[in-house]
mmCIF file of C-alpha atoms and ligand atoms in Angstrom:
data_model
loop_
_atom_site.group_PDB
_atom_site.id
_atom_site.type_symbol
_atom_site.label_atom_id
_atom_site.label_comp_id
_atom_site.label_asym_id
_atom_site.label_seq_id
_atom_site.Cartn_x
_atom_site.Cartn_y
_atom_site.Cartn_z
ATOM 1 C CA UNK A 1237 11.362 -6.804 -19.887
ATOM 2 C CA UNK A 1238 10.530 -4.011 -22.204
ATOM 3 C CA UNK A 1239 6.722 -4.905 -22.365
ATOM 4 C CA UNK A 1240 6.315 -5.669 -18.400
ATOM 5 C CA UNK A 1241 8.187 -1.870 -17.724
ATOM 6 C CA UNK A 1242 5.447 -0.645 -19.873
ATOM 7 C CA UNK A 1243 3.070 -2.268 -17.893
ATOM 8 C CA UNK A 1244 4.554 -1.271 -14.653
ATOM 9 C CA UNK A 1245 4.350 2.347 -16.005
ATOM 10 C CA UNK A 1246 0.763 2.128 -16.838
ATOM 11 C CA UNK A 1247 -0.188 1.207 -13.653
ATOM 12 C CA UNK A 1248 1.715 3.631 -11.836
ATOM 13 C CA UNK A 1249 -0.100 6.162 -14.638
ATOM 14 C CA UNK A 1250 -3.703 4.658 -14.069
ATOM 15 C CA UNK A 1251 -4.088 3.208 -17.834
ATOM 16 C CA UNK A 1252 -3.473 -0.535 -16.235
ATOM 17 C CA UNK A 1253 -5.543 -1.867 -13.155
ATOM 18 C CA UNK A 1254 -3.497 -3.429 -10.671
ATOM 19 C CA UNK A 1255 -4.652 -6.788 -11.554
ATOM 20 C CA UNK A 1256 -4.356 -6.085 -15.353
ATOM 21 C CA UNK A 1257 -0.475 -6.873 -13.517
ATOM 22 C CA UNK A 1258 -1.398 -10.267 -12.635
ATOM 23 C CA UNK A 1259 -3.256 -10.958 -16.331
ATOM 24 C CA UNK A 1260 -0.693 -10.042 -17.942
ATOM 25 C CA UNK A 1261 1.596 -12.272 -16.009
ATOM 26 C CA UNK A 1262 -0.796 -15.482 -16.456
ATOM 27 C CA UNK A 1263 -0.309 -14.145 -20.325
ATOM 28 C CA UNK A 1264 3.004 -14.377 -19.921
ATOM 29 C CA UNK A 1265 3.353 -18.155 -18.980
ATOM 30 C CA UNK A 1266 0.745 -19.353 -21.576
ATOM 31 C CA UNK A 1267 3.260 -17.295 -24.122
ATOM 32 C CA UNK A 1268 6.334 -19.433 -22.937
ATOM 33 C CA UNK A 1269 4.468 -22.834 -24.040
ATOM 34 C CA UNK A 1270 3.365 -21.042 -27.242
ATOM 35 C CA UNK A 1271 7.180 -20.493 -27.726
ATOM 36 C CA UNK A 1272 6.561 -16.730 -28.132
ATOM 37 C CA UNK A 1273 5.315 -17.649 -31.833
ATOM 38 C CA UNK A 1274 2.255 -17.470 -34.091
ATOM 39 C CA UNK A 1275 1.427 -20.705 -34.995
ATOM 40 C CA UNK A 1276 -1.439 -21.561 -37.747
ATOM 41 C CA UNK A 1277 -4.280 -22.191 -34.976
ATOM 42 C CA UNK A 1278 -3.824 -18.116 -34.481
ATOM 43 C CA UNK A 1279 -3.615 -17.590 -38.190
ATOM 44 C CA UNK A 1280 -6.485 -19.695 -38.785
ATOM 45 C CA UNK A 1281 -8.453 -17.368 -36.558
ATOM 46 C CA UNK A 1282 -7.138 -14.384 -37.369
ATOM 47 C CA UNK A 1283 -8.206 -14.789 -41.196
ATOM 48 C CA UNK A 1284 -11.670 -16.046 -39.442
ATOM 49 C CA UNK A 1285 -11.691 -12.437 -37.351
ATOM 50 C CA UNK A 1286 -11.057 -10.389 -40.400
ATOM 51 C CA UNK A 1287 -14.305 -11.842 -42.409
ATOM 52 C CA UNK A 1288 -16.090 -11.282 -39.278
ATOM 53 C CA UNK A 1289 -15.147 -7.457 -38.974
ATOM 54 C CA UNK A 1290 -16.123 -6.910 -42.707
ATOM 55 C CA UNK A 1291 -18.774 -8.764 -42.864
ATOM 56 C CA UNK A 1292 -20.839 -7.110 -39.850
ATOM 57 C CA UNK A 1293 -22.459 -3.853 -40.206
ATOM 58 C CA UNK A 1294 -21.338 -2.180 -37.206
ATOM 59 C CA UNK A 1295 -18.063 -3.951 -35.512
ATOM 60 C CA UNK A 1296 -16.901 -2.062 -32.865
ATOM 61 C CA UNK A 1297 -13.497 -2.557 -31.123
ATOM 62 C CA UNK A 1298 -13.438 -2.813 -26.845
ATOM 63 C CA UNK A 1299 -10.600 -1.247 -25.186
ATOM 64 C CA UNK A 1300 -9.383 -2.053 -21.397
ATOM 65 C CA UNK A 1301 -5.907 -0.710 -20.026
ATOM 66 C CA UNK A 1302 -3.918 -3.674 -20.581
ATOM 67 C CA UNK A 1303 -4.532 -3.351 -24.547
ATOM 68 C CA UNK A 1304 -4.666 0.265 -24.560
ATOM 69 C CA UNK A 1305 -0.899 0.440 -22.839
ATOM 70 C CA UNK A 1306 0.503 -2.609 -24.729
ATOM 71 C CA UNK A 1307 -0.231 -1.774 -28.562
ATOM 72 C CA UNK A 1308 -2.137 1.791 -28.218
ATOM 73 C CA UNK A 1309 -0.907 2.592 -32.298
ATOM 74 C CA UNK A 1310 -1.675 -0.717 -33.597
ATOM 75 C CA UNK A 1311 -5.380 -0.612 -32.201
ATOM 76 C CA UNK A 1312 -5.813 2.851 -33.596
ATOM 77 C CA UNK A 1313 -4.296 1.555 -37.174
ATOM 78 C CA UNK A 1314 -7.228 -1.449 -36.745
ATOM 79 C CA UNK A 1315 -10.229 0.802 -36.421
ATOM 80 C CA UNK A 1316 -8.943 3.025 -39.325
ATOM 81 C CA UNK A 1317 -8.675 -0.759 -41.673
ATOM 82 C CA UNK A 1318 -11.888 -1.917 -40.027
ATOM 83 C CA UNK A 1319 -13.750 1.188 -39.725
ATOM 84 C CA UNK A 1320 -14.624 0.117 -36.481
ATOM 85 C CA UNK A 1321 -15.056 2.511 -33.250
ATOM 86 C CA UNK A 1322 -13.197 2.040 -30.459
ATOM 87 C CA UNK A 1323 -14.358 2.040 -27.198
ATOM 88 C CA UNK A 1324 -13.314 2.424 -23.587
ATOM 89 C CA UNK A 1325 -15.002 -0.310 -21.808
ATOM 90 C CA UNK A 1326 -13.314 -1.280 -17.842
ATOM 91 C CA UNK A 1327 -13.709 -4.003 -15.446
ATOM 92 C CA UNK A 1328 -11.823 -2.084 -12.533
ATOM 93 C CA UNK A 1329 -13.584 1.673 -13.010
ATOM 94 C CA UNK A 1330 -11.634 3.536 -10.412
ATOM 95 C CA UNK A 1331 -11.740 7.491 -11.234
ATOM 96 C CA UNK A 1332 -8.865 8.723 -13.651
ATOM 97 C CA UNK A 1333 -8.865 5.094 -15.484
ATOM 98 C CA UNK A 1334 -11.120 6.305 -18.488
ATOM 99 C CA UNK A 1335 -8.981 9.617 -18.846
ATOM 100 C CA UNK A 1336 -6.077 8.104 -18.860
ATOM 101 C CA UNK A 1337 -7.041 5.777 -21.487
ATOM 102 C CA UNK A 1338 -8.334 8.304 -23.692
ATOM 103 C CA UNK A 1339 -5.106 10.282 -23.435
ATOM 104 C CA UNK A 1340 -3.458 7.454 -24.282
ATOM 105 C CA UNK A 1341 -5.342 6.720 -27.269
ATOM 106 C CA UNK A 1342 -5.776 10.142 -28.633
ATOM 107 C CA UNK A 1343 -1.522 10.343 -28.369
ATOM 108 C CA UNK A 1344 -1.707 7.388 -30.393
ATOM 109 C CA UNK A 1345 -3.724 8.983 -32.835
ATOM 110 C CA UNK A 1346 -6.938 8.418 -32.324
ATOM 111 C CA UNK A 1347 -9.812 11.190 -33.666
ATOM 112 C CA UNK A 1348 -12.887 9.502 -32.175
ATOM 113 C CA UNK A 1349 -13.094 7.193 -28.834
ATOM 114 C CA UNK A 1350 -16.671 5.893 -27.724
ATOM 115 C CA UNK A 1351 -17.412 4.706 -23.777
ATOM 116 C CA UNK A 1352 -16.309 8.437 -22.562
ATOM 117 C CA UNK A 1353 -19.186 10.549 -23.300
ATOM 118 C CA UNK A 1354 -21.554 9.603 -20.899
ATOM 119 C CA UNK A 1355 -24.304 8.169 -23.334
ATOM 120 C CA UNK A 1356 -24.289 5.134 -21.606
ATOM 121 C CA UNK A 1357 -27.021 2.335 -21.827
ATOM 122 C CA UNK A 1358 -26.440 -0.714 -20.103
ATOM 123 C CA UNK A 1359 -26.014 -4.755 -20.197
ATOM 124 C CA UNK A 1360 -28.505 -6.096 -17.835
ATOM 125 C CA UNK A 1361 -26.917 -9.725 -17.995
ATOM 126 C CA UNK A 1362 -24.053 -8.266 -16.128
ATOM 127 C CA UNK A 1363 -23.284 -7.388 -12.438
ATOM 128 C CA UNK A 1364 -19.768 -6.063 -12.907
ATOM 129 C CA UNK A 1365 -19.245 -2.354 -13.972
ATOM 130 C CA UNK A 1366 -18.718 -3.351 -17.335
ATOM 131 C CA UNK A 1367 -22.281 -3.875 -18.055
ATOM 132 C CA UNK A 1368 -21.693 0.109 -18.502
ATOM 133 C CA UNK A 1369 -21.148 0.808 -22.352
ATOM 134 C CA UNK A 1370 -21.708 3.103 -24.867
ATOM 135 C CA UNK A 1371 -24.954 3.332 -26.538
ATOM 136 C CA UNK A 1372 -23.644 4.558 -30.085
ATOM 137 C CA UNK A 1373 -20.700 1.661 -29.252
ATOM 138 C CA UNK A 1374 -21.141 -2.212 -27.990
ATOM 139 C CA UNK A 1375 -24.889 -1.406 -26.947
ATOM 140 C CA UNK A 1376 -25.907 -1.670 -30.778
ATOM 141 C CA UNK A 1377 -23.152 -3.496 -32.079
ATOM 142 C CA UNK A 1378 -23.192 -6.523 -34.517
ATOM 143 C CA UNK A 1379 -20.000 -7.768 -33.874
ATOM 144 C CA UNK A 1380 -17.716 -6.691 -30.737
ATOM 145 C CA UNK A 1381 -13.831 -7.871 -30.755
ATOM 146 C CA UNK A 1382 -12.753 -8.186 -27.220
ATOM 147 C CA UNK A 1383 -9.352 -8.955 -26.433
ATOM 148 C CA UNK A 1384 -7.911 -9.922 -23.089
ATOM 149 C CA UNK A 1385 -11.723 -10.120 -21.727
ATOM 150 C CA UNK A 1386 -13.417 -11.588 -18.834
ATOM 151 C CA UNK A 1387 -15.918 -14.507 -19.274
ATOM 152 C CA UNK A 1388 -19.017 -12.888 -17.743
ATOM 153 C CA UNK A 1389 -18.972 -10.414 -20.682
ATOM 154 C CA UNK A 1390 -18.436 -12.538 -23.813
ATOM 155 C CA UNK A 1391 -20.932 -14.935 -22.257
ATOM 156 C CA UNK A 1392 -22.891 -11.943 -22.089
ATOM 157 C CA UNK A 1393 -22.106 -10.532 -25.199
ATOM 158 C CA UNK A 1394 -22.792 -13.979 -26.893
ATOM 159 C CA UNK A 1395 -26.288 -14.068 -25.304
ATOM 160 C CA UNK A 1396 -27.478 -10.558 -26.687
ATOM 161 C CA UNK A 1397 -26.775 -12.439 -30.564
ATOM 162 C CA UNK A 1398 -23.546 -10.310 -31.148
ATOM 163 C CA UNK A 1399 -20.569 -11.921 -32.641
ATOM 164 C CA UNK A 1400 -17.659 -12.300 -29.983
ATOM 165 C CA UNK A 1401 -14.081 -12.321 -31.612
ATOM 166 C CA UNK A 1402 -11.202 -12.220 -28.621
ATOM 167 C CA UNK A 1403 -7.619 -12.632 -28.354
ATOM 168 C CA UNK A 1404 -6.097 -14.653 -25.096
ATOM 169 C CA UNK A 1405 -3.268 -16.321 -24.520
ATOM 170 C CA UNK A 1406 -4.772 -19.205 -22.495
ATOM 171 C CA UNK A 1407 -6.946 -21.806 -24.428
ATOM 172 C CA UNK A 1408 -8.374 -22.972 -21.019
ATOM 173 C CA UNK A 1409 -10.298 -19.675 -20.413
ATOM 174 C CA UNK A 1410 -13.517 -18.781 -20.550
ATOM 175 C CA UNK A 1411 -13.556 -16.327 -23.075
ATOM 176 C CA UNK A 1412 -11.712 -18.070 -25.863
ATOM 177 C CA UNK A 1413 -14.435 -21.194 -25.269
ATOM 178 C CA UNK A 1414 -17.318 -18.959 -24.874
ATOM 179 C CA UNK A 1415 -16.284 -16.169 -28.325
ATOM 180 C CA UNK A 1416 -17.111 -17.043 -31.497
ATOM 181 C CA UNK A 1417 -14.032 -16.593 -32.664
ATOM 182 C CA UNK A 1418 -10.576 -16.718 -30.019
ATOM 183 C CA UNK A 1419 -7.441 -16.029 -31.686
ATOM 184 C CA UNK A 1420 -4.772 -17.716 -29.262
ATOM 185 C CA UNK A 1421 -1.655 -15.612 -29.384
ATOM 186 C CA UNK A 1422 0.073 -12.531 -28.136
ATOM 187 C CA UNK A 1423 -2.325 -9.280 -28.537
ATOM 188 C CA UNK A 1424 0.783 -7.392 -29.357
ATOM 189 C CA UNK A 1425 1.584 -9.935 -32.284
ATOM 190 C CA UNK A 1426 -1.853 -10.144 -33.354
ATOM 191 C CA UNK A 1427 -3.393 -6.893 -34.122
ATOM 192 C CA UNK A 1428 -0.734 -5.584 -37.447
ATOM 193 C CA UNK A 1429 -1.486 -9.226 -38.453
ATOM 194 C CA UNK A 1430 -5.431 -9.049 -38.248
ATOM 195 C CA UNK A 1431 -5.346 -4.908 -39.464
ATOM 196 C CA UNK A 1432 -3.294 -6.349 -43.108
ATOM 197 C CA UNK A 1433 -5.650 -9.377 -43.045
ATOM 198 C CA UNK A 1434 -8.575 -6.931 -43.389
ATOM 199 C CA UNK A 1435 -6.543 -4.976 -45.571
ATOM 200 C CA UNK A 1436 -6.054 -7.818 -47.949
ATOM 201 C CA UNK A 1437 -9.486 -9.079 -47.900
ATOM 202 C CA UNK A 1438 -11.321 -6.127 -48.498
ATOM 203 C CA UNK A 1439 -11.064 -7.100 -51.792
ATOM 204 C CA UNK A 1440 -12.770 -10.257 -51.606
ATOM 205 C CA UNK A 1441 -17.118 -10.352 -51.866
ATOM 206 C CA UNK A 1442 -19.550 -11.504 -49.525
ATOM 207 C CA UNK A 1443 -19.776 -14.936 -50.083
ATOM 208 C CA UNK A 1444 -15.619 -15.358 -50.005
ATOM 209 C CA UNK A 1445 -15.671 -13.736 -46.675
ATOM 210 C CA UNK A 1446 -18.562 -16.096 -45.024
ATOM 211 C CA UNK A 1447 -16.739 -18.867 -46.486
ATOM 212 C CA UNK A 1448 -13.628 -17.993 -44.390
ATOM 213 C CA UNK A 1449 -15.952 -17.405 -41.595
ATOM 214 C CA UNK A 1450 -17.742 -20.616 -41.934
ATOM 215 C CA UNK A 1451 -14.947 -22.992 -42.363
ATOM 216 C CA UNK A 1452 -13.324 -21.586 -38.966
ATOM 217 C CA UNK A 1453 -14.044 -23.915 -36.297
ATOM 218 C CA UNK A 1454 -13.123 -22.267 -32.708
ATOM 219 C CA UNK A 1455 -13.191 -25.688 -30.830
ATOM 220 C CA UNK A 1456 -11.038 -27.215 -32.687
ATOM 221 C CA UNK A 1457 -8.414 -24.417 -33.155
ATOM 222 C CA UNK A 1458 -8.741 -24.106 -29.390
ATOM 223 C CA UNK A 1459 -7.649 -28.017 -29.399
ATOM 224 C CA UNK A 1460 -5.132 -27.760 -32.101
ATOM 225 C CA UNK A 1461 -3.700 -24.951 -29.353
ATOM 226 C CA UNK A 1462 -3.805 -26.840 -26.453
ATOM 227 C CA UNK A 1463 -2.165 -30.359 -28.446
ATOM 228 C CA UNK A 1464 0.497 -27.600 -29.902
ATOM 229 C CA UNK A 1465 1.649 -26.271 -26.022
ATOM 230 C CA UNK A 1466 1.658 -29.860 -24.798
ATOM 231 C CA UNK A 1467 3.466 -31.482 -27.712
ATOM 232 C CA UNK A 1468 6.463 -29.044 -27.531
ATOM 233 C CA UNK A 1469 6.646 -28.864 -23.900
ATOM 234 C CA UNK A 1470 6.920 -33.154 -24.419
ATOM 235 C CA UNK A 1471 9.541 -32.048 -27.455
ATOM 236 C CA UNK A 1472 11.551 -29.883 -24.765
ATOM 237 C CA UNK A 1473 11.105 -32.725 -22.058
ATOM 238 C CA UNK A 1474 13.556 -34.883 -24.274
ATOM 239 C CA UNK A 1475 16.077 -32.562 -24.316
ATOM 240 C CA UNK A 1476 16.223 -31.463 -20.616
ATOM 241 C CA UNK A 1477 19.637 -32.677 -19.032
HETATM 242 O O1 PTJ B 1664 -8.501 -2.515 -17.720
HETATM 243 P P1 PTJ B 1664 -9.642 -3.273 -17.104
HETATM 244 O O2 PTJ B 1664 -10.130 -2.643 -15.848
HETATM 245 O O3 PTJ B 1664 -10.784 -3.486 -18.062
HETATM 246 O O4 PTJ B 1664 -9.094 -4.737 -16.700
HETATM 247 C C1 PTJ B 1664 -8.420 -5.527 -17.653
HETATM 248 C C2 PTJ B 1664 -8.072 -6.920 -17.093
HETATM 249 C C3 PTJ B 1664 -7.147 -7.623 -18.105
HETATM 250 C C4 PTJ B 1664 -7.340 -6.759 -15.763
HETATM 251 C C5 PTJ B 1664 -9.375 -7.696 -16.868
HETATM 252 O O5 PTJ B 1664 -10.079 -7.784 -18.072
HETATM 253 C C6 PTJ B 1664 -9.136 -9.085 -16.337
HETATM 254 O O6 PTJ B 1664 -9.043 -9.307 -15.145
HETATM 255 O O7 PTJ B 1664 -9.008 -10.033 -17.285
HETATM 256 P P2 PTJ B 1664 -8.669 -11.568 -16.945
HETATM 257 O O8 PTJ B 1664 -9.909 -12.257 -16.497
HETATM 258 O O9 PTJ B 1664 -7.444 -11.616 -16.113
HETATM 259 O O10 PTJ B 1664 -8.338 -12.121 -18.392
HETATM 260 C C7 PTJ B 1664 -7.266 -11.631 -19.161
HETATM 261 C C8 PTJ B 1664 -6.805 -12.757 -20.091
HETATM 262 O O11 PTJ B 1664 -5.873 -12.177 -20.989
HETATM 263 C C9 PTJ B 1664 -6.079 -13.912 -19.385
HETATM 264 O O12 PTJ B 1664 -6.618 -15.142 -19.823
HETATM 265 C C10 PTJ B 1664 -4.607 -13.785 -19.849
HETATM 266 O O13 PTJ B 1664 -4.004 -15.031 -20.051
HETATM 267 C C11 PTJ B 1664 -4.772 -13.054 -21.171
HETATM 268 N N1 PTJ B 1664 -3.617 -12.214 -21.539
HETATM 269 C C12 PTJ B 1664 -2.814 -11.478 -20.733
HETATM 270 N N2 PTJ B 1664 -1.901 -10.786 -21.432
HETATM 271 C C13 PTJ B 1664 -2.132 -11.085 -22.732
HETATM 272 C C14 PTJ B 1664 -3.230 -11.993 -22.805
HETATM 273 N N3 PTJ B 1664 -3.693 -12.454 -23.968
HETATM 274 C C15 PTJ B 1664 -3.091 -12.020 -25.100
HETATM 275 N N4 PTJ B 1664 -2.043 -11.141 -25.103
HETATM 276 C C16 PTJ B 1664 -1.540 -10.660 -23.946
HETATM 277 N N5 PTJ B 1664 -0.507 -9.813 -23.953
#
């Protein structure tokens, strides 16, 4: 109730997009079969997402309103562990969005936030307004983590060669089947997880880190999501009465 007042709020306060209402929702439901839990699929990913932020040379973190309003701290605390940017990037880009964002982010601690400066280049795969981004951001980024993200963008993204990690609750999307790494699991859960994973692996050298990032295979933790939802929903079936 907590998180969907918050939601409500940033909607009424232009951070969220009406529909961002409706995503989160569809979140929501894909949450209930997780049981509201990380399980190891997400943990498996997570560890993959960490190699991939250290091991590219410019990673650089995408920000819409639903993540900005859910876990605005926790973003801010995984640029600072990544040294990754992040940047203001919107599907709906009504006037006041950006601004809002930005205040949000900079309350939250933020020093520097990219996609508000008007140094735009853009992404000609794309129709929608997110083919807008910032040139010193995504534009020449190795490796862009895009949580709660339309398909048309990480197919997008994909296609220009840069790595694609993403966070959704819903293994049937787009995204998580089109990113080269999905982490399947709440964004609110995952982000302190993935910012002490990069903490922790710092430490490790190159060839650790593409290990990790080798050995992650995002079909199959996709599949070991979807076999997890419908195996306890069969596990609750038996003790309906
Ligand atoms: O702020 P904007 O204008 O950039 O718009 C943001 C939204 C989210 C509205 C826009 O990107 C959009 O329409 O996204 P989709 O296509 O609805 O995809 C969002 C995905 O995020 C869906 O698959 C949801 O299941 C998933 N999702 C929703 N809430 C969460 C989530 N995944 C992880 N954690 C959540 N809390």
């Amino acid at each position: 109730m907590m998180i969907r007042d918050l939601l409500i709020r940033g909607c009424e306060e232009k951070v969220v997009a009406p529909a961002g209402l409706i995503a989160q929702g569809r979140g929501e439901a894909f949450d209930y079969l997780l049981g509201e839990k990380t399980e190891k699929f997400a943990l498996s990913a997570i560890d993959a997402a960490a190699a991939a932020f250290l091991l590219a040379e410019y990673p650089v973190i995408s920000v819409n309103g639903n993540v900005a309003c859910l876990a605005p701290e926790a973003l801010v605390k995984l640029s600072e562990a990544s040294g990754a940017p992040l940047e203001i990037n919107l599907f709906y880009r009504e006037p006041g969005r950006e601004e809002a964002i930005l205040k949000v982010l900079k309350d939250a601690g933020a020093q520097k936030v990219l996609g508000v400066s008007g140094k735009s280049g853009l992404i000609k795969e794309l129709s929608s307004d997110r083919r807008i981004v910032d040139l010193d951001g995504i534009y020449r980024a190795d490796m862009v983590f895009v949580p709660l993200e339309d398909g048309d963008r990480t197919e997008a993204l994909v296609k220009l060669g840069k790595k694609v990690v993403t966070v959704d609750l819903n293994p049937l999307s787009r995204t998580p089947n089109r990113a080269h790494v999905a982490i399947i699991d709440n964004i609110v859960r995952v982000l302190p997880l993935l910012t002490a994973s990069i903490g922790e692996y710092r430490k490790k050298g190159r060839d650790e880190l593409e290990h990790i990032y080798d050995a992650y295979n995002n079909a199959e933790a996709l599949g070991q999501a979807l076999a997890f939802m419908g195996e306890r929903l069969l596990a609750l079936s038996k003790t309906v009465r």
